[in-house]
Amino acid sequence: MPVITLTIDDELISGREGETLLQVIKEHGISLPTLCHMEGLSERGGCRLCIVEVAGSPRPLPACTTPAREGMVVRTRSERLENYRRMLVELMLAERNHYCAVCVSIGHCELQRVAAEMGVDHVRYEYLSPKLTMDLSHERFGLDHNRCILCTRCVRVCDEIEGVHTWDISGRGVKSRIIADLNRSWRESGTCTSCGKCVQVCPTGALFLKGAVVGEMVKDPTMLARVLEGREKKEWEG
Amino acid sequence: MNPADLHAMAREEQARQEALRCRIMVCAGTPCLSAGALAVLDALRQAVEESRLDAEIEAVSTGCMGPCSRGPLVKVAVQGKPEIVYERVTPELARQILYSVVKGRRPPTASPLPPDHPYFTRQMKIVLANCGSIDPERIEEYVATGGYDALAHALHEMTPEDVCREISASGLRGRGGAGYPAGVKWNLARKAPGERKYVVANGDEGDPGAYMDRSVMESDPHRILEGMAIAGYAIGADQGYIYVRGEYYLAGRRLEAAIRDAERKGLLGSRVLGSNFSFRIDIRTGAGAFVCGEETSLMASIMGRRGQPWHRPPYPAQRGLWGCPTLINNVETLATVPAIIGRGATWYAGIGSTRSPGTKVYALAGQVETAGLIEVPMGTTLREVVFDIGGGIPGGKRFKAAQSGGPSGGCIPAEHLDTPLDYESMERIGTIMGSGGLIIMDETSCMPDVASFFLDFCRDESCGKCIPCRVGSMEMHRLLRRITSGTAWPDDLRRLEELCDLMGATSLCGLGQTAPNPVVSTLRYFRHEYEAHIRERRCPAGRCTMAAEQEPGPGGKALLHAVGVPGEVG
């Protein structure tokens, strides 16, 4: 992989060809807010929080899906970007019913954390307050659509890592919903292996362990990395 | 079939038509069919049969003739005389027309559109050259007009590089709306390394009130197939797909028939026209998602996946369908190709304006005397289109604005009536060329209401992949609804503008990036209408029903008072 040089926030930084901007930025310890991105899963480019300004592009670009190129001049912070990111988080909060006080993921929620980091203390948009259901049919796990931000990490981990593709999305726009198989209840799903990976990668309280209290419902951010590392070392091949 | 056979076939069909005394054509495009064209055609055929004139008179169904709002249309072509188009023809009138033709007289009660009517004389038909004068279901008629000649010429006398060079030199730009130079795209696809390559015709036109592609697919399907085959030869593809919108049943059926006929005659399939080039075309039908007109979503849909955009780069020309280089062009772009190859790039580049050469097909709709399908050189002004070709605004009302480019476009107000319709000029005044929908509005249209209509459309069509479009369009639509129902607050306008900016800057694909355009452009030219709705609670156009005596929310009354809205402070 040839080495390339970019300018990020006025600093010359080197990366490797084939990396995304987000990878290069993270390797250099610059933090960018992300929600749909997860190390080990394919990139989606849906939450738009990691947008950065790239010289020569009229629109800000999402760092997660933009290939790093030689000579790029990138800005990760600016008033315009901060403002956009705040609005995006507010839109996410307005879309469904994110009431932290009654959520099992309070204090461990990535949406909550990102909002707090950006100083989102109120939402300037009308709450859409959709009436959404929960799926508590599975014996160990639960799905609460009210807290889902449609980042599709569960869909991707189920498809790309577990390899069964139980989860997907039905509908479109704000009517999009995570569904199991072809819209069955989770218990009736013929493909789900009950591995629980989706619960571990879910950034909010949308997927949770049934019966867990807030203190127990801490998701394991290293799970995916350990699984992938183990596979690479062939740890489980007898 | 080789080129010589092709020419023989053309000559045979030409001779057959010349032997006729008269061809009576009935428009069987979707608008005329819905106005009852089939009954007219049946009546004509019956009358021809009864009068035993089938040897000298034939009644055929054709594609779109243009002035759709005056349908059903019937065109009479008597040997050696100018063609006459009759409007609003009933079966009874059709019989009358036939008998008067036989007797060499004018039909007493049918109303003809004179051939020198500006609707016909102001147009220049390249893409629509055969629309309304050939039977789309008979390949012979297309071949008789010189069809497939350009393909034969390209295959036997040009290299793929030559073809790409010709398209580049013609200056043809993508007719789907973005106006990207077609030659550049073709060259990228030609040079992209790949075992397999694909050509895709985008026929998923979904803008409200636009039906240019549908008419070409219904009226002259072979022109699209020929354009695709030339594109396939130019980039080195052996497979093409036409992505047809699911609602276009007739277009899909006619394209299917056209593909079958072309394959039978050896104009598609293996070893086309006796050359070493093989090319197959298949149809893929959309399932009613507007976003599938966006090229990356369209490819996802062709591959059987959920119709959602993915990020570019990589561009389709590098990695498209199943990871192979893919050339995607709009139906109208591809339908232009045979004319360019057949008559030369220089000829084409000389039409229209310098930076936007050629002609453009528009679907003229809304409050205009003659609505329908037109094709004019690029750079024709909006005034010519609306007042000369379209015959002006009905009922003596005033022209207020034209919405171009559908939900991704903007409005052109009366002060810009003399704007030439080409990519750059339209962009300058805050709208886009788009795919060719032109919706004409008179003084009774309320602009916030119009913006609300388009935003509602985008809200409904958002795929939901990215936040700004999924939630932003919903929130924007709610704000607009509050404005048009007289329940908005002054700072709602600021919120609306912020959202326009956010969606335009951060959405993933063109749908979200351009969805705010109708709002931005109506705010630019008709801001006073928004303000009247918000501050005075009245709709200047008298279209919106304002909420009567509604109670402002907490602090609302004081707020309203502060900004000068009459009412007591309680």
Coordinates of C-alpha atoms in Angstrom, one line a residue, chain A residues 43-48 51 59-60 65 67 69 80 83-85 87-88 91-92 94-95 124-128 149-150 168-176, chain B residues 288-290 306 308 311 313 459-468 470-472 474-475 478-479 482 495 498-499 501-502 504-509 513-514:
Chain A
E43 CA -19.5 1.4 5.7
R44 CA -23.0 2.8 5.3
G45 CA -22.7 6.6 5.2
G46 CA -26.2 7.0 6.6
C47 CA -25.9 9.1 9.8
R48 CA -23.7 11.8 8.1
I51 CA -19.0 14.9 7.5
R59 CA -20.6 19.9 -0.1
P60 CA -19.1 18.4 3.0
T65 CA -17.1 6.5 2.7
P67 CA -11.4 7.4 0.0
R69 CA -6.3 10.6 -1.6
R80 CA -20.7 25.1 9.7
N83 CA -24.0 23.2 13.3
Y84 CA -24.9 20.6 10.7
R85 CA -23.9 17.8 13.2
M87 CA -29.0 19.6 13.6
L88 CA -28.6 16.0 12.5
L91 CA -33.4 15.3 13.8
M92 CA -32.6 11.9 15.1
A94 CA -37.1 14.2 17.0
E95 CA -37.8 11.2 14.7
R124 CA -35.7 22.8 17.7
Y125 CA -38.0 20.5 15.6
E126 CA -41.4 19.1 16.1
Y127 CA -41.3 15.6 17.7
L128 CA -42.8 13.2 15.2
I149 CA -32.1 5.1 14.7
L150 CA -31.9 2.9 11.6
D168 CA -33.3 -6.1 7.3
I169 CA -35.4 -3.1 6.7
S170 CA -38.9 -2.8 5.5
G171 CA -40.7 0.3 4.3
R172 CA -39.0 3.5 3.3
G173 CA -38.4 7.0 4.6
V174 CA -39.6 7.5 8.2
K175 CA -41.7 4.4 7.8
S176 CA -38.5 2.3 7.6
Chain B
G288 CA -42.6 2.4 -7.8
A289 CA -39.7 4.0 -6.0
F290 CA -38.7 7.5 -7.2
R306 CA -33.3 -2.8 -1.9
Q308 CA -31.1 2.5 -2.0
H311 CA -21.9 6.4 -2.1
P313 CA -16.9 7.0 -5.8
R459 CA -40.9 12.9 2.0
D460 CA -42.9 10.0 0.7
E461 CA -40.2 8.9 -1.7
S462 CA -37.2 9.2 0.7
C463 CA -35.6 5.8 1.0
G464 CA -34.6 6.5 4.6
K465 CA -30.9 5.7 4.4
C466 CA -29.6 9.0 5.5
I467 CA -30.9 11.2 8.3
P468 CA -31.1 14.6 6.7
R470 CA -35.4 10.9 6.0
V471 CA -36.2 13.2 8.9
G472 CA -35.4 16.5 7.3
M474 CA -40.6 15.1 7.1
E475 CA -39.8 18.1 9.3
R478 CA -44.6 19.8 8.6
L479 CA -43.3 23.4 8.7
R482 CA -48.1 24.9 9.2
R495 CA -36.0 26.9 10.6
E498 CA -31.8 26.0 7.9
L499 CA -33.3 22.7 6.9
D501 CA -29.3 24.2 3.8
L502 CA -28.8 21.0 5.8
G504 CA -28.8 20.2 0.4
A505 CA -25.4 20.0 1.9
T506 CA -25.4 16.7 3.8
S507 CA -27.9 14.3 2.1
L508 CA -26.4 11.1 0.6
C509 CA -27.9 11.2 -2.9
Q513 CA -29.7 17.1 -2.0
T514 CA -32.2 18.6 -4.4

